[in-house]
Short mmCIF file of C-alpha atoms in Angstrom, two decimals:
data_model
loop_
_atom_site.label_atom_id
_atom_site.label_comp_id
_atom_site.label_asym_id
_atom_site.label_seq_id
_atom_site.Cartn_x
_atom_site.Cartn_y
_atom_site.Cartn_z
CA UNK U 67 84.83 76.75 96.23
CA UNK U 68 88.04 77.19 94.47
CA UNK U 69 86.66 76.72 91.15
CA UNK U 70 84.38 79.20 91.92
CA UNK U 71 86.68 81.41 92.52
CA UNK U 72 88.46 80.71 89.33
CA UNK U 73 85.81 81.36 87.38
CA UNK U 74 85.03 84.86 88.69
CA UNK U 75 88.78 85.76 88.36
CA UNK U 76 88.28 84.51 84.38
CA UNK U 77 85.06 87.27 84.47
CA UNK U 78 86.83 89.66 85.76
CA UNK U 79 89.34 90.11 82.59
CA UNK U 80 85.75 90.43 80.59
CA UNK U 81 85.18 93.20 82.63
CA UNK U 82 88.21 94.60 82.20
CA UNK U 83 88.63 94.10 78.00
CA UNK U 84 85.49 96.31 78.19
CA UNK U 85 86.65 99.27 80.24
CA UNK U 86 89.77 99.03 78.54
CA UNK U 87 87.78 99.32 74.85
CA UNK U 88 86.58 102.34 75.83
CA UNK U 89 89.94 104.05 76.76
CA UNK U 90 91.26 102.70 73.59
CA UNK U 91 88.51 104.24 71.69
CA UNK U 92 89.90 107.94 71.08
CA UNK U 93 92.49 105.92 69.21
CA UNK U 94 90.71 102.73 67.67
CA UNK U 95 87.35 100.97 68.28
CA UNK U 96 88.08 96.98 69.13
CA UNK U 97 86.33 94.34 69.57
CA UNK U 98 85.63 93.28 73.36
CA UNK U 99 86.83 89.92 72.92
CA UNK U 100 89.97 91.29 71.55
CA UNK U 101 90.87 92.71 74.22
CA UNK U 102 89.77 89.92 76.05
CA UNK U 103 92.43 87.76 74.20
CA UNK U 104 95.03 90.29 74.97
CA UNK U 105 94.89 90.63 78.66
CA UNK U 106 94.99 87.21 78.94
CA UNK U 107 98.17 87.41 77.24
CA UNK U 108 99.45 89.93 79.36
CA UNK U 109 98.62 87.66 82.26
CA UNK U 110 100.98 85.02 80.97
CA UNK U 111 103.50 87.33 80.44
CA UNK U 112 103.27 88.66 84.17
CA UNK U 113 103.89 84.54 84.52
CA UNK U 114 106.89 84.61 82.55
CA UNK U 115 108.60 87.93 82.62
CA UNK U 116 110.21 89.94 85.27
CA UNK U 117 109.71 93.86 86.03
CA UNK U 118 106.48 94.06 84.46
CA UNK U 119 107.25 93.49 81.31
CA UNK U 120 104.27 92.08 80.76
CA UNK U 121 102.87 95.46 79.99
CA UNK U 122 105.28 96.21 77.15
CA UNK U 123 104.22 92.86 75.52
CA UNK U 124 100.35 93.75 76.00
CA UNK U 125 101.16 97.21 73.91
CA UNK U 126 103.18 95.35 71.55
CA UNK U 127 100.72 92.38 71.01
CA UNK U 128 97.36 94.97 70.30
CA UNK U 129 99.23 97.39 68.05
CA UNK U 130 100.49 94.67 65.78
CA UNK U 131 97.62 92.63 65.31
CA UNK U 132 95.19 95.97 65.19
CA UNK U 133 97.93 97.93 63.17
CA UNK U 134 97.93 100.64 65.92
CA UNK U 135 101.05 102.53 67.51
CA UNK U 136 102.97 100.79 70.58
CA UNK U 137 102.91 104.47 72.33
CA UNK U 138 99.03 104.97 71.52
CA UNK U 139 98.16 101.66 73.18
CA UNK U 140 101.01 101.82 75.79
CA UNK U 141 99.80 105.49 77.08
CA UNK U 142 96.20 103.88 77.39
CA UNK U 143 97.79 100.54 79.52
CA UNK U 144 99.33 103.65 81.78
CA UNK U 145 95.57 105.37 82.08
CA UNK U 146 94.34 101.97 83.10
CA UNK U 147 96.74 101.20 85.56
CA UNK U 148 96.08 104.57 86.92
CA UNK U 149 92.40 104.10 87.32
CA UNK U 150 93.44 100.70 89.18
CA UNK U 151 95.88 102.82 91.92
CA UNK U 152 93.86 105.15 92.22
CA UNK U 153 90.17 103.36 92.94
CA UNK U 154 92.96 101.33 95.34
CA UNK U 155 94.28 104.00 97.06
CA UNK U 156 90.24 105.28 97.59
CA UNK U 157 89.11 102.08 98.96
CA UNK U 158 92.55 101.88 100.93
CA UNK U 159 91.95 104.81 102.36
CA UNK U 160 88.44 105.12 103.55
CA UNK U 161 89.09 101.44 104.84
CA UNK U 162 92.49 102.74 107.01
CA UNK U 163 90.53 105.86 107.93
CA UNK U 164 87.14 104.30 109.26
CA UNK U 165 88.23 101.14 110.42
CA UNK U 166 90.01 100.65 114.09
CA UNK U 167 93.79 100.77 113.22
CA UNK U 168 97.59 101.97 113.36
CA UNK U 169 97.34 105.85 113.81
CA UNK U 170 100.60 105.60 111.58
CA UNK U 171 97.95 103.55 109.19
CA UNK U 172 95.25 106.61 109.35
CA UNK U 173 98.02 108.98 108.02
CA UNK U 174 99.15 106.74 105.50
CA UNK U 175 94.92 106.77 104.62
CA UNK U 176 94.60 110.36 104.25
CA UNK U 177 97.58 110.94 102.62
CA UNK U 178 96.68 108.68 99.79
CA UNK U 179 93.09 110.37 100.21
CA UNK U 180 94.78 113.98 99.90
CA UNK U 181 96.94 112.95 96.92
CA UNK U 182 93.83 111.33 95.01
CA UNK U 183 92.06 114.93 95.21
CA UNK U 184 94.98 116.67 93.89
CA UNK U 185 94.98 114.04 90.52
CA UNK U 186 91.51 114.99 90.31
CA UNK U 187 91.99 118.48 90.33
CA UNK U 188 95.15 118.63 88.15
CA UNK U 189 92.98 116.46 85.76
CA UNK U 190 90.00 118.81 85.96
CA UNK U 191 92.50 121.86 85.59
CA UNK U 192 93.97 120.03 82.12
CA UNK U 193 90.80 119.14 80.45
CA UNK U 194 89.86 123.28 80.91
CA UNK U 195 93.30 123.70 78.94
CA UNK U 196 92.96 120.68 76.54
CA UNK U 197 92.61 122.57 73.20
CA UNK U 198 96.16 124.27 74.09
CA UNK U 199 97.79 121.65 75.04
CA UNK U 200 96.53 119.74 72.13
CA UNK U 201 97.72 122.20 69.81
CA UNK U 202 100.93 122.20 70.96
CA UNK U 203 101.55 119.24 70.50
CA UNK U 204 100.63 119.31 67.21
CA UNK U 205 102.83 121.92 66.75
CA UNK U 206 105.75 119.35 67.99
CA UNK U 207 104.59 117.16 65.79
CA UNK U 208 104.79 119.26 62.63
CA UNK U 209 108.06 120.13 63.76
CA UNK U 210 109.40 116.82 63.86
CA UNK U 211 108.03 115.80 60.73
CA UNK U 212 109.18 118.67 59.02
CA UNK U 213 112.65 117.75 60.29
CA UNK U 214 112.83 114.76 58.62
CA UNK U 215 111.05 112.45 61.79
CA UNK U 216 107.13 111.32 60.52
CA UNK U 217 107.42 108.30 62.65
CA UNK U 218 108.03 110.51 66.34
CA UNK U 219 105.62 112.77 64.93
CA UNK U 220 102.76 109.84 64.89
CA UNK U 221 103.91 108.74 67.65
CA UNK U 222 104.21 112.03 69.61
CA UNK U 223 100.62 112.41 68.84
CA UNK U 224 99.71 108.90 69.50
CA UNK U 225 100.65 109.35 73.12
CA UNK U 226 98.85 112.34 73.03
CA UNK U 227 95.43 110.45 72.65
CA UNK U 228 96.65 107.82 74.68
CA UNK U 229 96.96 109.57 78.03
CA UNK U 230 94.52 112.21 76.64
CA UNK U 231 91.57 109.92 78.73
CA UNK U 232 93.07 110.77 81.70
CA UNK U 233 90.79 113.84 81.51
CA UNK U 234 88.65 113.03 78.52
CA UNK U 235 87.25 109.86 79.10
CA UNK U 236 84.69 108.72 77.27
CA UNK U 237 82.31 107.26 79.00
CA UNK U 238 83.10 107.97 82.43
CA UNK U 239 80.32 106.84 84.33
CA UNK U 240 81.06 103.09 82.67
CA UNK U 241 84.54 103.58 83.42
CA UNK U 242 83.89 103.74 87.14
CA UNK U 243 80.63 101.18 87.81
CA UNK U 244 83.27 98.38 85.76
CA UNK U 245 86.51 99.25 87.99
CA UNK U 246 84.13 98.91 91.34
CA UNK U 247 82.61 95.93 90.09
CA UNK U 248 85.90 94.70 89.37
CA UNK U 249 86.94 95.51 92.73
CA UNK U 250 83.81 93.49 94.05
CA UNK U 251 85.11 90.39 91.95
CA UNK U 252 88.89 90.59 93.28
CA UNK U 253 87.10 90.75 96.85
CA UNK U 254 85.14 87.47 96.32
CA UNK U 255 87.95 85.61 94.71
CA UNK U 256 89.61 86.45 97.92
CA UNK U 257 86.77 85.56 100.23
CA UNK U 258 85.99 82.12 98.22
CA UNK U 259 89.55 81.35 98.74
CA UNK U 260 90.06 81.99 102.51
CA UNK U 261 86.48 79.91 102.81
CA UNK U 262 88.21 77.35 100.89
CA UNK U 263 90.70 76.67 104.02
CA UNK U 264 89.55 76.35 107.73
CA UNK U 265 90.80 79.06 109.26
CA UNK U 266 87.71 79.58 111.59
CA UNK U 267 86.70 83.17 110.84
CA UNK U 268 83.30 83.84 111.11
CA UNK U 269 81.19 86.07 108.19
CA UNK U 270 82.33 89.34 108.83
CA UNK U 271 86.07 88.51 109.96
CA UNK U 272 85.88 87.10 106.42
CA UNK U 273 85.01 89.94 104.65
CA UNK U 274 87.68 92.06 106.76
CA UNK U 275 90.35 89.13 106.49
CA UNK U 276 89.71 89.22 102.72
CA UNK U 277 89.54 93.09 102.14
CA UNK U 278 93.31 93.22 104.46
CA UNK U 279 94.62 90.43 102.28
CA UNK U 280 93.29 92.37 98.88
CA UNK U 281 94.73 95.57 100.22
CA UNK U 282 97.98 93.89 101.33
CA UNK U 283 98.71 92.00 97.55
CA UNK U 284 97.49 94.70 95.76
CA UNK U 285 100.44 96.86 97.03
CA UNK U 286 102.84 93.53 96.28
CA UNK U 287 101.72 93.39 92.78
CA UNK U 288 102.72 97.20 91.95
CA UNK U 289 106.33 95.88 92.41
CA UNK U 290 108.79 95.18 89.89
CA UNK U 291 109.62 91.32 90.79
CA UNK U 292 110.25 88.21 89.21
CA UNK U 293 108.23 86.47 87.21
CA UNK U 294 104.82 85.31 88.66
CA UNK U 295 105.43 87.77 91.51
CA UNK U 296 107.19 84.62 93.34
CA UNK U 297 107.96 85.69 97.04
CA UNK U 298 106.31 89.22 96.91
CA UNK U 299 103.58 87.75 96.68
CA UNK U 300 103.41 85.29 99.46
CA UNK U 301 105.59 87.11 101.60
CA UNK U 302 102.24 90.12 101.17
CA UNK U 303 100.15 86.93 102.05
CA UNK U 304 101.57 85.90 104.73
CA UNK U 305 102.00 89.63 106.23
CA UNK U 306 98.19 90.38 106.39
CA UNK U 307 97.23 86.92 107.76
CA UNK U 308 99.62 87.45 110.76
CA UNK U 309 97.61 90.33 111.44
CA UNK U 310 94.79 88.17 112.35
CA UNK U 311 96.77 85.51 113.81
CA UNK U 312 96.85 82.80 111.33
CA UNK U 313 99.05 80.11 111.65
CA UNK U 314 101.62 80.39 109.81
CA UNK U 315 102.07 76.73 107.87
CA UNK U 316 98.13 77.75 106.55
CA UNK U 317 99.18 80.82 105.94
CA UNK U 318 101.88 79.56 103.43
CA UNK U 319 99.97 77.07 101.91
CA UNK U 320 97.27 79.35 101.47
CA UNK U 321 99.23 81.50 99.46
CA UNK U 322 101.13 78.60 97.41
CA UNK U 323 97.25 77.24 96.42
CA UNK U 324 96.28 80.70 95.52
CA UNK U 325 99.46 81.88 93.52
CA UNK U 326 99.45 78.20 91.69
CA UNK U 327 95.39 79.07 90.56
CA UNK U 328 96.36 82.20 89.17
CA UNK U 329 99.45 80.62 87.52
CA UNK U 330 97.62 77.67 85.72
CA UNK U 331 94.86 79.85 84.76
CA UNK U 332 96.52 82.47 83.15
CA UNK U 333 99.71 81.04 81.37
CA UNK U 334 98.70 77.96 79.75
CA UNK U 335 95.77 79.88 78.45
CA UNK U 336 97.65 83.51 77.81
CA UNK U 337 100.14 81.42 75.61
CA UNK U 338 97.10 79.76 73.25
CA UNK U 339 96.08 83.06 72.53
CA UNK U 340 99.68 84.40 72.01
CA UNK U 341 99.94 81.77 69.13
CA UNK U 342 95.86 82.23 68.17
CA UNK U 343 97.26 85.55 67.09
CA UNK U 344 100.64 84.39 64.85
CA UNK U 345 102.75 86.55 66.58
#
């Protein structure tokens, strides 16, 4: 069951290279398995670095070997991670508002809800003023050059088309069936782990223990910890499962079994294709 799982979690980077090609195409069309390479290695960075910087070596490791700028590609990891909070804080939020919970939980729910409207607005609201914007930038840019700084100029305008996706994405409709269906894939790597141990739960406390315990690590991954997310992430573990009155010992162990997947996927693998690329 296990191995099941850690095959889906291996898919689900597939998924993701694609819908992060087509962000990256404003700036540079790549190939899929490129991509695929690269978020691997940002995996095994997340293994070995602390504070996220795992997303600095991502930008750094596509714009060398695609001879691309660091702020292009590093504006386009931001839009990514965006889409990921914010399809979060959606399914977060419908979840806390429909299902039986805290009332303090329901206003947490449609607070996220209220703030996701006002991205989409803002973002609506900027793509009606795009050609503006755009050009003033450009004007920036052509200041800066002119002043003797080319290289902030490129990379002034780099960002541009970076975070530019925010509200011209290509390919939108993609864009959103890949980040649900990665969703779906995070949710059965978390169901085929919990049927992995004996906990007891029937079908549907399954799906409900899993979509609490997906909720509950999501939010421990957003935060700057040490390498491999040691402690936030089982301490996140070990929160939700109390809420369905786990033992504790299983609880633990679940989380050590899960964490140590993740970790002997990603960096063994993450640091062949570091070297696969000669940087």
């Amino acid at each position: 069951v296990l191995a099941s799982g850690a095959v889906i979690l291996v898919f689900s980077n597939v998924i993701r290279a694609a819908r992060w090609r087509i962000l990256l195409m404003p700036q540079k069309t790549l190939k899929r398995i490129h991509l695929f390479e690269a978020t691997m290695i940002g995996y095994m960075g997340n293994n070995i670095l602390p504070f996220k910087l795992c997303e600095v070596l991502l930008a750094v490791v596509v714009a060398k070997r695609h001879d691309m700028k660091v702020s292009g590609v590093g504006a386009s990891i931001v839009v990514e991670r965006g889409l990921d909070m914010c399809s979060f804080l959606i399914l977060a939020g419908f979840y806390g508002l429909l299902v039986p919970t805290f009332e303090s939980a329901k206003l947490l729910s449609a607070l996220g809800l209220g703030a996701i409207l006002i991205v989409i607005i803002f973002g609506f609201w900027v793509n009606k003023h795009h050609d503006r914007f755009f050009k003033r930038i450009e004007k920036w840019s052509y200041k800066m050059a002119d002043d003797g700084h080319p290289k902030r100029a490129e990379h002034l305008i780099s960002l541009f088309k970076g975070l530019e996706t925010i509200w011209r994405m290509p390919k939108p409709l993609h864009v959103i069936a890949q980040t649900l269906f990665l969703w779906f894939l995070y949710l059965m790597v978390t169901i085929l782990g919990l049927a992995a141990f004996d906990f007891g739960l029937s079908m549907a406390q399954l799906w409900e223990v899993s979509f609490v315990l997906l909720i509950f690590t999501t939010l421990s991954l957003s935060i700057p910890a040490a390498p491999g997310y040691v402690g936030t992430y089982h301490g996140a573990v070990l929160a939700a499962l109390m809420l369905f009155d786990i033992d504790n010992d299983a609880a633990r162990a679940f989380a050590i079994v899960l964490h140590l997947m993740n970790y002997l996927i990603y960096t063994p693998s993450g640091a062949w294709y570091l070297m696969k690329t000669g940087l």
